[in-house]
Amino acid sequence: MGTLNRIALAFIGALFFVWPIPHTGSLRDLLLVVSFVLFGYLAWRLKLSRGALRELFLPAMVLLAFTVWAYVVAIFVSPETAWSLDEIHSQWIRALVALATGILVALAVNRNPILMPWTLVVVFVTLMVHIVYVDLEAVKYWLTRPGGKFRFGGLTSGPDKVNYLSNMLFCFLLAEMYYRAAWRKRMLLFPNSVLAVIFLLAAVSEFGELTRNGIVTLMLVLLVLGSLYLFGRSSGVKISRGFVGAIAMFLVVLAGAGLVTSAKLSSTPGNLLDTVTFAWDSERDKFWQDTGTYAVPRLPSGAVVDISTYLRVAWFKEGLKLVHEHPLGIGYGRSAFGHAIEAKYGRNIGHSHSGLLDIAIGIGIPGAVLWIVFFATLMSLAWRRSRAAPNYAAVLLLLVLVDYGARGLLDSVLRDHMLQQFMFLAGLLAVMMVTATDAVDPDKPAQNHG
């Protein structure tokens, strides 16, 4: 590994470390641009054939259509053209630069048997540093203030933000476990004992963050991995009993985390269900419009609503109404929901707590459909590649797409550094997947590498 390669990898590690830390916008941009230039030069110097990238033509065209449509809505449909154009340039264009950087990194390292695993290890270790910090923060608090209900955000701006990193780390771990169990190969440069410790540290972080949506998306990731295990066997994959046992143990851990989360964050089940019913009738009161002005509503039983559930349901309901009223959108932007609510009710709320709904409000039903198609095309390719041959990048990409896609429906993560991190990983893993030396045509029968 040459000096320039080491420097380039150090910039990727620094970028992934800084990305989720608040108030680092200028530093993020600097690290992203430097990484783009460094790996662009390394990829250009290798003069690699781009023939394998033809499999990514369809998702690339979908992203191009998404971008063009965002500009069309901003210029010809949006009542706030200047705001929407500014959001496109500050949000979406940055995300595309992150995507391009991930692609260049993959092109520069994928044919190098040393650089490729080290690139993934750098990202993995950076995520692990954030998670270990949360664990230390949580353990210190639990030891000094037992019985507390505090949630920990680590170096990020909140528990939901660091939980996004915890889930990403779990995707790396689960993909590696599958890769080792199914194909007797390894990508991350750690022995099983070290990975087991990291696995436990990541599980502790889930308890420290107490994020319901994070647990839900991890369950979906496990369902997809289980499906890959069941259907992958027909392609010559042989899974060890140890892998099945590890997945079972992980399910127990997740179930425990879910119970703890429900106990500490939720109302009683009856109160929760009543809150959903009450909140869906969003015309009943105005608390969801301004929580600082109006009193917290009470259920017919006299109990106070579960505020988090109430707001999410009411905002989702109002968001669907906005999509119906503006099927072509009001203009791309992080706070498209807030802008539309302000135009309708005179109050700016911000985002709707659903990234996909924010996209539908911003650039309409066509924009939301294009985003879903982008995910669907990549997931289809990753699924077929995962079954066809030992391809760590394909398995990891599949899990990341499931996790981020589901989280984008439940939380507002399709923006800011979260969108940039995802786009970087999508570009990196997609190119690694289709250019990997051990990859084969997914439509041909696979050889048994067990």
Short mmCIF file of C-alpha atoms in Angstrom, two decimals:
data_model
loop_
_atom_site.label_atom_id
_atom_site.label_comp_id
_atom_site.label_asym_id
_atom_site.label_seq_id
_atom_site.Cartn_x
_atom_site.Cartn_y
_atom_site.Cartn_z
CA MET A 1 0.00 0.00 0.00
CA GLY A 2 1.60 3.24 -1.17
CA THR A 3 1.82 6.49 0.77
CA LEU A 4 -0.79 8.22 -1.37
CA ASN A 5 -3.20 5.33 -0.79
CA ARG A 6 -2.69 5.59 2.96
CA ILE A 7 -3.33 9.34 2.86
CA ALA A 8 -6.47 8.84 0.78
CA LEU A 9 -7.82 6.21 3.19
CA ALA A 10 -7.08 8.52 6.13
CA PHE A 11 -9.25 11.18 4.51
CA ILE A 12 -12.10 8.69 4.09
CA GLY A 13 -11.81 7.73 7.76
CA ALA A 14 -11.78 11.38 8.81
CA LEU A 15 -14.78 12.12 6.59
CA PHE A 16 -16.85 9.27 8.03
CA PHE A 17 -15.89 10.28 11.56
CA VAL A 18 -16.79 13.95 11.08
CA TRP A 19 -19.94 13.45 8.98
CA PRO A 20 -22.39 12.82 11.88
CA ILE A 21 -20.85 15.42 14.24
CA PRO A 22 -22.90 18.63 14.32
CA HIS A 23 -21.47 22.04 13.35
CA THR A 24 -18.80 20.56 11.08
CA GLY A 25 -20.31 21.52 7.72
CA SER A 26 -17.25 23.28 6.32
CA LEU A 27 -14.93 20.49 7.44
CA ARG A 28 -17.24 17.87 5.91
CA ASP A 29 -17.22 19.69 2.59
CA LEU A 30 -13.43 20.03 2.64
CA LEU A 31 -12.87 16.35 3.43
CA LEU A 32 -15.42 15.30 0.80
CA VAL A 33 -13.81 17.42 -1.93
CA VAL A 34 -10.28 16.28 -1.04
CA SER A 35 -11.41 12.63 -1.02
CA PHE A 36 -13.10 13.13 -4.39
CA VAL A 37 -9.91 14.59 -5.90
CA LEU A 38 -7.54 12.02 -4.37
CA PHE A 39 -9.52 8.96 -5.37
CA GLY A 40 -10.39 10.51 -8.71
CA TYR A 41 -6.67 10.71 -9.42
CA LEU A 42 -6.05 7.16 -8.17
CA ALA A 43 -8.90 5.78 -10.30
CA TRP A 44 -7.72 7.71 -13.37
CA ARG A 45 -4.15 6.46 -12.90
CA LEU A 46 -5.33 2.84 -12.99
CA LYS A 47 -7.13 3.37 -16.33
CA LEU A 48 -9.66 0.65 -15.50
CA SER A 49 -12.23 -0.67 -17.91
CA ARG A 50 -15.71 0.67 -17.21
CA GLY A 51 -17.48 -2.23 -18.94
CA ALA A 52 -18.70 -3.84 -15.70
CA LEU A 53 -20.49 -0.64 -14.72
CA ARG A 54 -23.12 -1.19 -17.42
CA GLU A 55 -25.18 -3.13 -14.87
CA LEU A 56 -25.59 0.11 -12.94
CA PHE A 57 -26.92 1.99 -15.96
CA LEU A 58 -30.58 1.69 -14.92
CA PRO A 59 -30.23 3.02 -11.34
CA ALA A 60 -27.94 5.76 -12.70
CA MET A 61 -30.60 6.82 -15.21
CA VAL A 62 -33.24 6.80 -12.46
CA LEU A 63 -31.09 9.14 -10.36
CA LEU A 64 -30.60 11.39 -13.38
CA ALA A 65 -34.36 11.49 -13.92
CA PHE A 66 -34.85 12.25 -10.22
CA THR A 67 -32.43 15.17 -10.46
CA VAL A 68 -33.97 16.58 -13.63
CA TRP A 69 -37.46 16.28 -12.17
CA ALA A 70 -36.38 18.12 -9.00
CA TYR A 71 -35.20 21.04 -11.15
CA VAL A 72 -38.40 20.96 -13.24
CA VAL A 73 -40.55 21.18 -10.12
CA ALA A 74 -38.38 23.92 -8.62
CA ILE A 75 -38.48 26.09 -11.76
CA PHE A 76 -41.95 25.47 -13.18
CA VAL A 77 -44.14 24.23 -10.30
CA SER A 78 -42.83 25.47 -6.95
CA PRO A 79 -44.21 28.73 -5.53
CA GLU A 80 -40.78 29.21 -3.87
CA THR A 81 -38.34 28.63 -6.71
CA ALA A 82 -35.33 30.30 -5.08
CA TRP A 83 -35.72 28.31 -1.86
CA SER A 84 -36.11 25.00 -3.71
CA LEU A 85 -33.12 25.62 -5.99
CA ASP A 86 -31.01 26.49 -2.96
CA GLU A 87 -32.08 23.25 -1.27
CA ILE A 88 -31.26 21.22 -4.39
CA HIS A 89 -27.79 22.73 -4.56
CA SER A 90 -27.04 22.47 -0.83
CA GLN A 91 -28.64 19.06 -0.26
CA TRP A 92 -28.99 16.96 -3.40
CA ILE A 93 -25.89 18.09 -5.28
CA ARG A 94 -23.77 17.41 -2.19
CA ALA A 95 -25.33 13.94 -2.01
CA LEU A 96 -24.43 13.33 -5.66
CA VAL A 97 -20.84 14.41 -4.96
CA ALA A 98 -20.77 11.90 -2.09
CA LEU A 99 -22.13 9.24 -4.46
CA ALA A 100 -19.46 10.07 -7.05
CA THR A 101 -16.77 9.92 -4.36
CA GLY A 102 -17.90 6.46 -3.30
CA ILE A 103 -17.79 5.33 -6.94
CA LEU A 104 -14.27 6.70 -7.38
CA VAL A 105 -13.10 5.02 -4.18
CA ALA A 106 -14.42 1.67 -5.42
CA LEU A 107 -12.79 2.10 -8.82
CA ALA A 108 -9.48 2.96 -7.18
CA VAL A 109 -9.35 0.07 -4.69
CA ASN A 110 -11.54 -2.75 -5.95
CA ARG A 111 -8.88 -4.60 -7.96
CA ASN A 112 -6.38 -4.36 -5.12
CA PRO A 113 -6.67 -7.32 -2.69
CA ILE A 114 -5.12 -5.20 0.07
CA LEU A 115 -6.77 -1.82 -0.48
CA MET A 116 -10.33 -3.09 -0.87
CA PRO A 117 -10.68 -4.75 2.55
CA TRP A 118 -8.76 -1.91 4.20
CA THR A 119 -11.19 0.63 2.74
CA LEU A 120 -14.12 -1.20 4.29
CA VAL A 121 -12.23 -1.64 7.56
CA VAL A 122 -11.60 2.12 7.75
CA VAL A 123 -15.32 2.85 7.44
CA PHE A 124 -16.15 0.03 9.87
CA VAL A 125 -13.68 1.20 12.53
CA THR A 126 -14.87 4.80 12.23
CA LEU A 127 -18.44 3.68 12.89
CA MET A 128 -17.20 1.57 15.79
CA VAL A 129 -15.50 4.58 17.42
CA HIS A 130 -18.82 6.42 17.52
CA ILE A 131 -20.58 3.40 19.00
CA VAL A 132 -17.91 2.80 21.67
CA TYR A 133 -18.26 6.44 22.72
CA VAL A 134 -22.00 5.91 23.22
CA ASP A 135 -21.31 2.75 25.22
CA LEU A 136 -18.87 4.56 27.52
CA GLU A 137 -21.32 7.42 27.95
CA ALA A 138 -24.16 5.02 28.76
CA VAL A 139 -22.18 2.80 31.16
CA LYS A 140 -20.87 5.82 33.06
CA TYR A 141 -24.40 7.16 33.46
CA TRP A 142 -25.89 3.78 34.43
CA LEU A 143 -23.20 3.24 37.08
CA THR A 144 -23.57 6.70 38.62
CA ARG A 145 -27.34 7.11 38.22
CA PRO A 146 -28.94 3.66 38.20
CA GLY A 147 -32.54 3.55 37.10
CA GLY A 148 -32.28 6.65 34.94
CA LYS A 149 -34.10 6.85 31.63
CA PHE A 150 -31.58 8.99 29.81
CA ARG A 151 -30.92 8.34 26.10
CA PHE A 152 -27.46 8.91 24.69
CA GLY A 153 -26.45 10.66 21.47
CA GLY A 154 -22.69 10.25 21.65
CA LEU A 155 -20.84 12.70 19.44
CA THR A 156 -23.92 13.26 17.26
CA SER A 157 -26.89 15.59 17.77
CA GLY A 158 -29.14 12.98 19.34
CA PRO A 159 -29.92 9.29 20.00
CA ASP A 160 -31.72 8.89 16.66
CA LYS A 161 -28.68 10.17 14.76
CA VAL A 162 -26.20 7.85 16.48
CA ASN A 163 -28.65 4.95 16.18
CA TYR A 164 -28.42 5.38 12.42
CA LEU A 165 -24.69 4.67 12.80
CA SER A 166 -25.35 1.70 15.10
CA ASN A 167 -27.60 0.12 12.50
CA MET A 168 -25.02 0.75 9.81
CA LEU A 169 -22.39 -0.99 11.95
CA PHE A 170 -24.75 -3.94 12.41
CA CYS A 171 -25.15 -4.14 8.62
CA PHE A 172 -21.36 -4.50 8.29
CA LEU A 173 -21.28 -7.14 11.03
CA LEU A 174 -24.19 -9.18 9.69
CA ALA A 175 -22.83 -9.09 6.14
CA GLU A 176 -19.45 -10.29 7.40
CA MET A 177 -21.07 -13.07 9.44
CA TYR A 178 -23.00 -14.25 6.40
CA TYR A 179 -19.91 -14.00 4.17
CA ARG A 180 -17.87 -16.15 6.54
CA ALA A 181 -20.65 -18.65 7.25
CA ALA A 182 -21.83 -19.07 3.66
CA TRP A 183 -18.60 -18.90 1.68
CA ARG A 184 -15.85 -19.53 4.27
CA LYS A 185 -14.29 -16.20 3.26
CA ARG A 186 -13.67 -12.97 5.15
CA MET A 187 -13.56 -9.31 4.21
CA LEU A 188 -13.13 -7.41 7.49
CA LEU A 189 -9.64 -8.03 8.85
CA PHE A 190 -10.65 -9.20 12.33
CA PRO A 191 -10.81 -12.65 13.94
CA ASN A 192 -14.17 -14.02 15.01
CA SER A 193 -13.48 -13.27 18.68
CA VAL A 194 -12.95 -9.56 17.98
CA LEU A 195 -16.09 -9.38 15.84
CA ALA A 196 -18.04 -11.00 18.70
CA VAL A 197 -16.87 -8.27 21.08
CA ILE A 198 -17.78 -5.56 18.58
CA PHE A 199 -21.16 -7.22 18.16
CA LEU A 200 -21.79 -6.96 21.90
CA LEU A 201 -20.66 -3.32 21.96
CA ALA A 202 -23.10 -2.54 19.16
CA ALA A 203 -25.88 -4.31 21.09
CA VAL A 204 -25.13 -2.20 24.18
CA SER A 205 -25.44 0.94 22.06
CA GLU A 206 -28.94 -0.12 21.00
CA PHE A 207 -29.96 -0.19 24.66
CA GLY A 208 -28.29 3.16 25.25
CA GLU A 209 -30.05 4.83 22.33
CA LEU A 210 -33.53 3.36 22.93
CA THR A 211 -34.77 4.07 19.41
CA ARG A 212 -37.89 2.16 18.42
CA ASN A 213 -37.56 2.78 14.70
CA GLY A 214 -33.97 1.59 14.76
CA ILE A 215 -35.05 -1.72 16.24
CA VAL A 216 -37.86 -2.06 13.70
CA THR A 217 -35.48 -1.53 10.77
CA LEU A 218 -32.96 -3.99 12.22
CA MET A 219 -35.72 -6.60 12.38
CA LEU A 220 -36.38 -6.00 8.68
CA VAL A 221 -32.67 -6.38 7.95
CA LEU A 222 -32.68 -9.72 9.75
CA LEU A 223 -35.74 -10.87 7.81
CA VAL A 224 -33.97 -10.11 4.54
CA LEU A 225 -30.81 -11.86 5.70
CA GLY A 226 -32.91 -14.86 6.76
CA SER A 227 -34.53 -14.92 3.33
CA LEU A 228 -31.10 -14.80 1.73
CA TYR A 229 -30.08 -17.75 3.89
CA LEU A 230 -33.15 -19.79 2.94
CA PHE A 231 -33.07 -19.07 -0.79
CA GLY A 232 -29.29 -18.85 -0.97
CA ARG A 233 -28.95 -22.54 -0.21
CA SER A 234 -30.32 -23.36 -3.66
CA SER A 235 -27.26 -21.62 -5.10
CA GLY A 236 -24.77 -23.80 -3.27
CA VAL A 237 -24.55 -21.75 -0.08
CA LYS A 238 -23.95 -23.82 3.02
CA ILE A 239 -24.63 -22.00 6.28
CA SER A 240 -23.05 -23.24 9.49
CA ARG A 241 -25.07 -23.88 12.63
CA GLY A 242 -22.96 -21.24 14.37
CA PHE A 243 -24.30 -18.57 12.04
CA VAL A 244 -27.89 -19.62 12.67
CA GLY A 245 -27.19 -19.60 16.42
CA ALA A 246 -25.67 -16.14 16.22
CA ILE A 247 -28.69 -14.80 14.36
CA ALA A 248 -30.98 -16.37 16.97
CA MET A 249 -28.96 -14.72 19.74
CA PHE A 250 -29.20 -11.39 17.93
CA LEU A 251 -32.98 -11.76 17.74
CA VAL A 252 -33.07 -12.28 21.49
CA VAL A 253 -30.95 -9.15 21.99
CA LEU A 254 -33.23 -7.14 19.71
CA ALA A 255 -36.33 -8.45 21.46
CA GLY A 256 -34.83 -7.39 24.78
CA ALA A 257 -33.98 -3.97 23.41
CA GLY A 258 -37.51 -3.66 22.08
CA LEU A 259 -39.03 -4.51 25.45
CA VAL A 260 -36.78 -2.03 27.25
CA THR A 261 -37.57 0.65 24.69
CA SER A 262 -41.31 0.07 24.95
CA ALA A 263 -41.16 0.17 28.74
CA LYS A 264 -39.16 3.39 28.89
CA LEU A 265 -40.53 5.38 25.96
CA SER A 266 -44.11 4.30 25.40
CA SER A 267 -47.40 4.68 27.15
CA THR A 268 -49.54 1.67 27.95
CA PRO A 269 -50.61 -0.30 24.84
CA GLY A 270 -54.20 0.87 25.20
CA ASN A 271 -53.15 4.49 25.52
CA LEU A 272 -50.89 4.10 22.49
CA LEU A 273 -53.67 2.70 20.30
CA ASP A 274 -56.09 5.35 21.49
CA THR A 275 -53.49 8.00 20.65
CA VAL A 276 -53.17 6.72 17.09
CA THR A 277 -56.94 6.86 16.61
CA PHE A 278 -57.15 10.30 18.20
CA ALA A 279 -54.22 11.72 16.19
CA TRP A 280 -55.53 10.44 12.85
CA ASP A 281 -58.44 12.86 13.28
CA SER A 282 -56.01 15.78 12.83
CA GLU A 283 -58.86 18.27 12.37
CA ARG A 284 -59.89 17.69 16.01
CA ASP A 285 -57.33 20.09 17.56
CA LYS A 286 -54.28 22.18 16.64
CA PHE A 287 -51.63 20.90 19.04
CA TRP A 288 -49.77 19.20 16.15
CA GLN A 289 -49.47 22.60 14.45
CA ASP A 290 -47.76 24.33 17.39
CA THR A 291 -46.80 22.37 20.49
CA GLY A 292 -45.69 25.53 22.25
CA THR A 293 -49.00 27.36 21.94
CA TYR A 294 -51.72 24.76 22.35
CA ALA A 295 -52.32 22.49 25.33
CA VAL A 296 -51.44 18.81 25.16
CA PRO A 297 -54.64 17.02 24.11
CA ARG A 298 -56.28 14.41 26.29
CA LEU A 299 -57.99 11.21 25.28
CA PRO A 300 -61.66 10.58 26.06
CA SER A 301 -60.44 8.54 29.04
CA GLY A 302 -58.77 11.66 30.45
CA ALA A 303 -55.23 10.38 29.90
CA VAL A 304 -52.70 12.54 28.08
CA VAL A 305 -51.84 11.40 24.55
CA ASP A 306 -48.47 9.79 23.84
CA ILE A 307 -46.97 12.97 22.37
CA SER A 308 -44.37 11.37 20.07
CA THR A 309 -46.92 8.98 18.58
CA TYR A 310 -49.56 11.71 18.34
CA LEU A 311 -47.29 14.09 16.43
CA ARG A 312 -45.98 11.44 14.03
CA VAL A 313 -49.45 10.18 13.16
CA ALA A 314 -50.96 13.65 12.79
CA TRP A 315 -48.08 14.88 10.64
CA PHE A 316 -48.22 11.75 8.49
CA LYS A 317 -51.95 12.20 7.96
CA GLU A 318 -51.52 15.89 7.04
CA GLY A 319 -48.59 14.99 4.80
CA LEU A 320 -50.72 12.56 2.82
CA LYS A 321 -53.32 15.29 2.42
CA LEU A 322 -50.64 17.64 1.08
CA VAL A 323 -49.50 15.03 -1.47
CA HIS A 324 -53.10 14.70 -2.62
CA GLU A 325 -53.43 18.49 -2.90
CA HIS A 326 -50.05 18.94 -4.65
CA PRO A 327 -49.38 15.73 -6.63
CA LEU A 328 -46.48 17.38 -8.52
CA GLY A 329 -44.95 18.78 -5.34
CA ILE A 330 -44.17 22.23 -3.98
CA GLY A 331 -40.38 22.16 -4.46
CA TYR A 332 -37.51 19.98 -3.24
CA GLY A 333 -36.37 20.79 0.28
CA ARG A 334 -35.68 19.36 3.71
CA SER A 335 -38.60 21.30 5.17
CA ALA A 336 -41.03 20.89 2.27
CA PHE A 337 -43.66 19.67 4.74
CA GLY A 338 -43.17 22.75 6.90
CA HIS A 339 -43.38 25.12 3.93
CA ALA A 340 -46.58 23.47 2.73
CA ILE A 341 -48.13 23.56 6.21
CA GLU A 342 -47.17 27.21 6.58
CA ALA A 343 -48.85 28.07 3.27
CA LYS A 344 -51.98 26.20 4.40
CA TYR A 345 -52.20 26.96 8.12
CA GLY A 346 -49.70 29.78 8.69
CA ARG A 347 -47.33 27.66 10.84
CA ASN A 348 -43.97 26.17 9.80
CA ILE A 349 -43.39 22.81 11.47
CA GLY A 350 -40.27 21.61 9.65
CA HIS A 351 -40.11 18.03 8.40
CA SER A 352 -42.81 15.36 8.65
CA HIS A 353 -40.64 12.69 10.36
CA SER A 354 -40.84 10.63 7.17
CA GLY A 355 -38.17 11.21 4.57
CA LEU A 356 -40.16 9.55 1.80
CA LEU A 357 -43.22 11.64 2.62
CA ASP A 358 -41.07 14.79 2.56
CA ILE A 359 -39.86 13.84 -0.93
CA ALA A 360 -43.44 13.22 -2.08
CA ILE A 361 -44.50 16.62 -0.73
CA GLY A 362 -41.44 18.30 -2.22
CA ILE A 363 -41.26 16.86 -5.73
CA GLY A 364 -44.54 15.06 -5.90
CA ILE A 365 -45.62 11.52 -6.59
CA PRO A 366 -43.26 11.21 -9.62
CA GLY A 367 -40.28 12.07 -7.40
CA ALA A 368 -41.26 9.56 -4.72
CA VAL A 369 -41.77 6.86 -7.36
CA LEU A 370 -38.33 7.55 -8.86
CA TRP A 371 -36.71 7.28 -5.42
CA ILE A 372 -38.44 3.94 -4.79
CA VAL A 373 -37.43 2.65 -8.24
CA PHE A 374 -33.80 3.61 -7.54
CA PHE A 375 -33.89 1.47 -4.40
CA ALA A 376 -35.73 -1.36 -6.12
CA THR A 377 -33.23 -1.63 -9.00
CA LEU A 378 -30.23 -1.66 -6.67
CA MET A 379 -31.86 -4.13 -4.28
CA SER A 380 -32.75 -6.49 -7.13
CA LEU A 381 -29.18 -6.48 -8.41
CA ALA A 382 -27.72 -6.87 -4.90
CA TRP A 383 -30.06 -9.79 -4.18
CA ARG A 384 -29.05 -11.65 -7.34
CA ARG A 385 -25.36 -10.94 -6.82
CA SER A 386 -25.58 -12.08 -3.20
CA ARG A 387 -26.99 -15.45 -4.26
CA ALA A 388 -24.70 -15.98 -7.24
CA ALA A 389 -21.23 -15.92 -5.72
CA PRO A 390 -19.16 -14.81 -2.72
CA ASN A 391 -19.75 -11.07 -2.92
CA TYR A 392 -19.47 -9.21 0.37
CA ALA A 393 -20.29 -5.84 -1.18
CA ALA A 394 -23.57 -7.21 -2.57
CA VAL A 395 -24.71 -8.57 0.79
CA LEU A 396 -23.73 -5.37 2.60
CA LEU A 397 -25.40 -3.17 -0.03
CA LEU A 398 -28.60 -5.20 0.26
CA LEU A 399 -28.69 -4.77 4.05
CA VAL A 400 -27.84 -1.05 3.90
CA LEU A 401 -30.61 -0.47 1.34
CA VAL A 402 -33.16 -2.27 3.51
CA ASP A 403 -32.10 -0.41 6.65
CA TYR A 404 -31.92 3.06 5.09
CA GLY A 405 -34.99 2.57 2.92
CA ALA A 406 -37.15 1.53 5.87
CA ARG A 407 -35.68 4.26 8.05
CA GLY A 408 -36.47 6.79 5.33
CA LEU A 409 -40.14 5.87 5.65
CA LEU A 410 -40.15 6.09 9.46
CA ASP A 411 -37.72 8.97 10.07
CA SER A 412 -36.45 12.08 8.35
CA VAL A 413 -33.06 10.69 7.25
CA LEU A 414 -33.20 11.53 3.53
CA ARG A 415 -31.30 14.77 4.12
CA ASP A 416 -28.10 16.35 5.42
CA HIS A 417 -25.13 14.17 6.40
CA MET A 418 -27.31 11.04 6.62
CA LEU A 419 -28.18 11.26 2.93
CA GLN A 420 -24.54 11.94 2.04
CA GLN A 421 -23.29 8.95 4.03
CA PHE A 422 -25.83 6.67 2.42
CA MET A 423 -25.07 7.91 -1.11
CA PHE A 424 -21.34 7.43 -0.52
CA LEU A 425 -21.91 3.84 0.66
CA ALA A 426 -24.35 3.15 -2.19
CA GLY A 427 -21.80 4.28 -4.78
CA LEU A 428 -18.92 2.46 -3.08
CA LEU A 429 -20.73 -0.85 -2.58
CA ALA A 430 -22.58 -0.87 -5.92
CA VAL A 431 -19.34 -0.51 -7.89
CA MET A 432 -17.51 -2.98 -5.65
CA MET A 433 -20.38 -5.40 -6.19
CA VAL A 434 -20.31 -5.38 -10.00
CA THR A 435 -16.52 -5.17 -10.41
CA ALA A 436 -15.45 -7.63 -7.71
CA THR A 437 -13.00 -10.23 -8.98
CA ASP A 438 -15.03 -13.08 -7.45
CA ALA A 439 -18.33 -11.81 -8.84
CA VAL A 440 -20.09 -13.82 -11.56
CA ASP A 441 -23.11 -13.30 -13.76
CA PRO A 442 -26.00 -13.57 -11.26
CA ASP A 443 -28.17 -15.24 -13.90
CA LYS A 444 -25.73 -18.16 -14.26
CA PRO A 445 -25.52 -21.11 -11.82
CA ALA A 446 -23.08 -20.44 -9.00
CA GLN A 447 -20.19 -22.65 -8.01
CA ASN A 448 -20.01 -24.04 -4.51
CA HIS A 449 -17.33 -22.09 -2.62
CA GLY A 450 -18.18 -23.58 0.73
#
